[in-house]
Short mmCIF file of C-alpha atoms in Angstrom, two decimals:
data_model
loop_
_atom_site.label_atom_id
_atom_site.label_comp_id
_atom_site.label_asym_id
_atom_site.label_seq_id
_atom_site.Cartn_x
_atom_site.Cartn_y
_atom_site.Cartn_z
CA PHE A 1 0.41 17.08 -5.98
CA PRO A 2 3.19 17.44 -3.17
CA PRO A 3 6.10 20.00 -3.54
CA ALA A 4 8.53 17.58 -3.58
CA ASP A 5 9.36 13.73 -3.66
CA ARG A 6 12.45 12.02 -2.00
CA PHE A 7 14.24 12.76 -5.30
CA GLY A 8 13.96 16.41 -4.35
CA ARG A 9 12.46 17.08 -7.78
CA PRO A 10 9.94 20.45 -7.70
CA GLY A 11 6.91 18.49 -8.28
CA PHE A 12 3.90 19.49 -10.80
CA PRO A 13 3.16 22.94 -8.77
CA THR A 14 6.62 24.46 -9.37
CA VAL A 15 6.92 23.18 -13.00
CA LEU A 16 3.53 24.97 -13.55
CA ALA A 17 4.86 28.05 -11.79
CA ARG A 18 7.84 27.79 -13.88
CA LEU A 19 5.88 27.25 -17.26
CA GLN A 20 3.77 30.32 -16.05
CA GLU A 21 6.52 32.38 -15.79
CA LEU A 22 7.69 31.22 -19.41
CA ALA A 23 4.57 32.02 -20.43
CA GLN A 24 4.57 35.48 -19.15
CA SER A 25 8.25 36.29 -20.70
CA GLU A 26 6.87 35.70 -24.24
CA PHE A 27 3.49 37.11 -23.71
CA PRO A 28 3.69 39.94 -21.61
CA ASP A 29 0.45 40.69 -22.05
CA TRP A 30 -0.63 37.07 -20.36
CA THR A 31 -1.68 37.85 -16.70
CA ASP A 32 -4.94 36.01 -16.56
CA PHE A 33 -3.64 33.07 -14.99
CA GLU A 34 -7.03 31.04 -13.27
CA GLU A 35 -7.95 27.75 -13.27
CA ALA A 36 -10.37 28.54 -15.95
CA ASN A 37 -8.30 30.27 -18.22
CA PHE A 38 -7.76 28.05 -21.55
CA GLY A 39 -3.53 28.89 -22.06
CA ASN A 40 -3.45 28.20 -18.31
CA VAL A 41 -5.07 24.40 -18.98
CA LEU A 42 -2.76 24.12 -21.69
CA LEU A 43 -0.33 24.92 -19.24
CA SER A 44 -1.53 22.52 -16.31
CA LEU A 45 -1.52 19.98 -18.97
CA PHE A 46 2.19 20.01 -20.04
CA ALA A 47 3.09 20.36 -16.51
CA TYR A 48 1.26 16.73 -15.72
CA VAL A 49 3.30 15.21 -18.50
CA LEU A 50 6.70 16.55 -17.45
CA ASP A 51 5.63 16.07 -13.97
CA THR A 52 5.27 12.18 -15.23
CA LEU A 53 8.00 11.98 -17.20
CA SER A 54 10.44 13.15 -14.44
CA PHE A 55 8.73 10.94 -11.49
CA TYR A 56 9.20 7.79 -14.24
CA GLN A 57 12.88 8.65 -15.08
CA ASP A 58 13.65 9.23 -11.75
CA ASN A 59 12.18 6.07 -10.64
CA GLN A 60 14.22 4.47 -13.07
CA ALA A 61 16.97 5.70 -12.14
CA ALA A 62 16.95 5.03 -8.28
CA GLU A 63 15.62 0.76 -9.53
CA SER A 64 19.48 0.88 -11.72
CA LYS A 65 20.89 0.66 -8.11
CA ILE A 66 21.54 -1.33 -5.29
CA THR A 67 21.63 1.75 -2.30
CA THR A 68 18.12 3.64 -3.97
CA ALA A 69 16.13 0.52 -4.80
CA THR A 70 12.72 -0.06 -3.31
CA GLN A 71 11.02 -2.70 -5.31
CA ARG A 72 12.06 -6.03 -4.24
CA ARG A 73 11.55 -7.19 -8.23
CA SER A 74 14.32 -4.58 -9.04
CA LEU A 75 16.77 -5.97 -6.01
CA LEU A 76 16.50 -9.45 -7.20
CA GLY A 77 17.41 -8.12 -10.40
CA LEU A 78 20.20 -5.99 -9.14
CA ILE A 79 22.15 -8.55 -6.99
CA LYS A 80 22.01 -11.03 -9.80
CA LEU A 81 25.25 -8.95 -11.20
CA ILE A 82 26.88 -9.74 -8.13
CA ALA A 83 26.29 -13.92 -7.67
CA TYR A 84 24.24 -13.07 -4.16
CA ASP A 85 21.86 -15.48 -3.43
CA PRO A 86 18.87 -14.17 -1.02
CA ARG A 87 17.02 -15.98 1.85
CA GLY A 88 13.41 -16.65 0.69
CA ALA A 89 10.76 -17.34 3.10
CA ALA A 90 11.46 -19.15 6.34
CA ALA A 91 8.91 -20.71 8.43
CA ALA A 92 8.63 -20.44 12.22
CA THR A 93 9.61 -23.53 14.40
CA VAL A 94 9.04 -24.49 17.83
CA LEU A 95 8.80 -27.49 19.66
CA GLU A 96 5.58 -28.37 20.65
CA THR A 97 4.96 -31.06 24.04
CA PHE A 98 1.95 -33.79 23.19
CA THR A 99 0.90 -34.61 27.13
CA LEU A 100 -1.78 -37.23 27.19
CA ALA A 101 -4.50 -37.62 29.70
CA ALA A 102 -3.43 -40.81 30.92
CA ILE A 103 -1.09 -43.40 30.79
CA PRO A 104 -1.20 -45.36 27.40
CA VAL A 105 -2.13 -48.71 27.80
CA GLY A 106 -0.47 -48.98 24.33
CA SER A 107 1.47 -47.23 21.77
CA VAL A 108 0.34 -43.63 20.72
CA THR A 109 1.52 -42.35 17.60
CA PHE A 110 1.01 -38.77 16.22
CA PRO A 111 2.28 -38.96 12.19
CA ALA A 112 4.32 -36.63 10.59
CA GLY A 113 1.74 -33.64 9.27
CA THR A 114 -0.16 -33.40 11.95
CA PHE A 115 -1.76 -30.30 12.71
CA VAL A 116 -1.77 -28.36 15.83
CA SER A 117 -3.19 -24.74 15.97
CA THR A 118 -3.87 -21.73 17.92
CA GLY A 119 -7.14 -21.29 19.81
CA GLN A 120 -8.90 -18.66 17.97
CA VAL A 121 -11.87 -19.55 15.85
CA THR A 122 -11.40 -17.64 13.10
CA ALA A 123 -7.72 -17.63 11.13
CA PRO A 124 -5.72 -19.49 13.21
CA GLN A 125 -1.95 -20.80 12.61
CA ARG A 126 -1.12 -23.80 11.96
CA PHE A 127 1.43 -25.86 12.13
CA GLN A 128 2.76 -29.56 11.13
CA LEU A 129 4.75 -31.94 12.88
CA LEU A 130 7.76 -32.61 10.93
CA ALA A 131 8.54 -36.46 11.73
CA THR A 132 6.28 -38.97 12.68
CA LEU A 133 6.00 -38.91 17.22
CA ILE A 134 5.28 -42.11 19.32
CA ILE A 135 4.15 -41.94 22.70
CA GLY A 136 5.34 -45.55 24.18
CA ALA A 137 3.25 -47.74 25.83
CA GLY A 138 3.61 -47.39 29.74
CA ALA A 139 4.84 -44.13 29.37
CA ASN A 140 5.01 -42.12 32.60
CA PRO A 141 4.75 -39.58 32.32
CA PRO A 142 2.64 -40.13 29.14
CA VAL A 143 4.90 -36.55 27.25
CA GLY A 144 6.31 -36.53 24.09
CA TYR A 145 7.99 -33.89 22.47
CA GLY A 146 8.07 -33.26 18.55
CA SER A 147 9.09 -30.05 16.16
CA VAL A 148 6.15 -28.28 14.61
CA GLU A 149 6.82 -25.62 11.99
CA ASN A 150 3.66 -23.33 10.60
CA SER A 151 3.90 -24.30 7.19
CA LYS A 152 1.64 -26.30 4.46
CA PRO A 153 2.33 -29.02 1.67
CA PHE A 154 1.16 -29.17 -1.70
CA THR A 155 2.08 -31.39 -4.36
CA GLU A 156 2.00 -30.77 -8.19
CA ASN A 157 2.11 -32.81 -10.98
CA PHE A 158 3.53 -32.65 -14.27
CA THR A 159 4.52 -34.51 -17.15
CA SER A 160 8.09 -33.99 -18.66
CA SER A 161 8.11 -32.94 -22.78
CA GLY A 162 11.88 -34.51 -22.51
CA LEU A 163 13.37 -31.42 -24.10
CA ALA A 164 16.20 -29.54 -22.35
CA ASN A 165 15.94 -26.78 -20.32
CA GLN A 166 12.85 -27.42 -18.66
CA GLU A 167 11.08 -25.05 -16.30
CA PHE A 168 7.76 -25.67 -13.93
CA LEU A 169 6.42 -22.73 -11.71
CA LEU A 170 4.89 -23.44 -8.45
CA THR A 171 1.89 -22.55 -7.89
CA ASN A 172 1.05 -21.86 -4.41
CA VAL A 173 3.10 -19.15 -2.16
CA PRO A 174 5.50 -18.12 -0.52
CA TYR A 175 7.56 -20.96 -1.71
CA LEU A 176 9.61 -21.94 1.47
CA ASP A 177 13.50 -22.47 0.79
CA GLY A 178 14.90 -26.03 0.43
CA SER A 179 11.73 -27.53 0.43
CA VAL A 180 11.09 -29.59 -3.05
CA ILE A 181 11.23 -32.69 -3.66
CA PHE A 182 11.24 -33.20 -6.85
CA THR A 183 10.79 -37.40 -8.20
CA ALA A 184 10.28 -37.92 -11.80
CA ALA A 185 9.97 -41.69 -13.53
CA ASP A 186 14.09 -41.69 -13.79
CA GLY A 187 14.38 -40.84 -9.84
CA THR A 188 14.71 -37.96 -7.23
CA TYR A 189 16.46 -34.60 -8.27
CA THR A 190 19.03 -32.51 -6.15
CA GLU A 191 19.06 -28.51 -6.02
CA VAL A 192 21.96 -27.11 -6.67
CA ASP A 193 23.25 -23.30 -7.18
CA ASN A 194 23.78 -23.52 -10.80
CA PHE A 195 24.79 -26.42 -13.53
CA LEU A 196 28.14 -25.26 -14.05
CA ALA A 197 29.87 -28.83 -12.14
CA SER A 198 26.85 -31.04 -13.50
CA THR A 199 27.29 -33.57 -15.92
CA ALA A 200 25.00 -35.10 -18.31
CA THR A 201 23.01 -37.61 -15.89
CA ASP A 202 23.08 -35.70 -12.56
CA LYS A 203 19.84 -35.26 -11.35
CA HIS A 204 20.08 -31.29 -10.25
CA LEU A 205 17.44 -28.68 -10.83
CA THR A 206 17.91 -24.83 -9.36
CA ILE A 207 15.22 -22.96 -8.08
CA SER A 208 14.58 -19.15 -8.47
CA VAL A 209 11.99 -17.17 -6.31
CA ASP A 210 10.70 -13.83 -7.77
CA GLN A 211 9.56 -10.69 -6.59
CA ASN A 212 5.72 -13.00 -5.25
CA ASP A 213 7.55 -15.23 -3.66
CA ARG A 214 6.80 -17.99 -6.10
CA ALA A 215 9.64 -20.90 -7.48
CA LEU A 216 10.52 -21.38 -10.84
CA LEU A 217 12.28 -24.86 -11.40
CA ARG A 218 14.52 -25.15 -13.98
CA LEU A 219 16.38 -28.36 -15.12
CA GLY A 220 19.53 -29.24 -17.71
CA ASN A 221 19.77 -29.87 -20.82
CA GLY A 222 21.52 -33.57 -21.36
CA VAL A 223 24.79 -31.33 -21.16
CA ASN A 224 24.69 -29.80 -18.17
CA GLY A 225 22.19 -31.87 -16.02
CA ALA A 226 19.93 -34.29 -16.52
CA ILE A 227 16.86 -33.96 -18.25
CA PRO A 228 13.46 -35.59 -16.40
CA GLN A 229 11.80 -38.27 -17.76
CA GLY A 230 7.86 -39.06 -17.36
CA SER A 231 5.69 -38.18 -14.74
CA ILE A 232 6.62 -34.99 -12.45
CA THR A 233 5.62 -34.76 -8.75
CA ILE A 234 6.77 -31.81 -6.73
CA ALA A 235 6.24 -31.45 -3.03
CA TYR A 236 6.66 -28.52 -1.59
CA LYS A 237 6.23 -26.27 1.10
CA THR A 238 4.45 -23.20 1.72
CA GLY A 239 4.39 -20.31 5.03
CA GLY A 240 7.08 -17.84 6.68
CA GLY A 241 6.32 -14.30 7.57
CA VAL A 242 5.88 -13.03 10.94
CA ALA A 243 2.27 -14.40 11.27
CA GLY A 244 3.85 -17.81 13.11
CA ASN A 245 5.65 -16.11 16.13
CA VAL A 246 2.98 -16.69 17.87
CA ALA A 247 3.26 -16.35 21.67
CA SER A 248 4.67 -18.90 23.96
CA GLY A 249 1.36 -21.60 24.96
CA THR A 250 -1.11 -20.63 22.55
CA LEU A 251 0.03 -23.56 20.17
CA ASN A 252 -2.93 -26.11 21.80
CA ARG A 253 -4.98 -27.44 19.47
CA LEU A 254 -4.87 -30.58 18.50
CA GLU A 255 -6.39 -31.84 14.63
CA GLY A 256 -7.65 -34.82 13.92
CA SER A 257 -7.97 -38.39 15.98
CA PHE A 258 -5.68 -40.44 17.35
CA ALA A 259 -5.75 -44.04 19.40
CA ASP A 260 -3.36 -46.01 20.66
CA SER A 261 -2.01 -49.76 18.91
CA PHE A 262 -4.84 -51.12 20.62
CA GLY A 263 -8.00 -49.13 19.31
#
């Protein structure tokens, strides 16, 4: 047990010493405070309980204030009180150079979603091509440029219950801000901050991300925001973090096989 913590609490040793002083004031003949003494065992148990309760009390008080909270869950709850929407996970993005070994006879297409990665044998960092890249026939030099992102796509399927205020919790983490494409039988839904300005026909949804980077999607109630119908497909991406900050020139492995327009 440390003598004091970040709150300046005395800690277990000081609490035990104080209890021993109180015991001596009531029982002057009690002078044996060795660890094996049964009375001291009881005092140690009392000191432990007091120290634990004090720890919980001080931490709960600290987690109730933005300036002293250390838990992400506490901070997310506190900033809701001031209507602040924190930024979520963001993925590293870079302009990648694609170079063919020779001038192509036919055009060469790299579809969106093509992965390039670093050269590590184990746990390479993978980046996906955000838009289809085409190097045209006869291109000289045979070079193309495309934005790649340190992310991974996922798709989950649900079925609407037809009820108001439906919620859908996405499985994979960390969720990348703004990556959701929500498609129901009645159309595509758009993310908004809240439903205050949404009408009964507005295909809107809100997204909140918890302390574990899991995204929760909420839909309208038929008055503020439409109720989705039928089968639902939710496409989204995960990724982000410092792992994507790879060194220049290290994204040099292309995943997949490609041919020109003549095969």
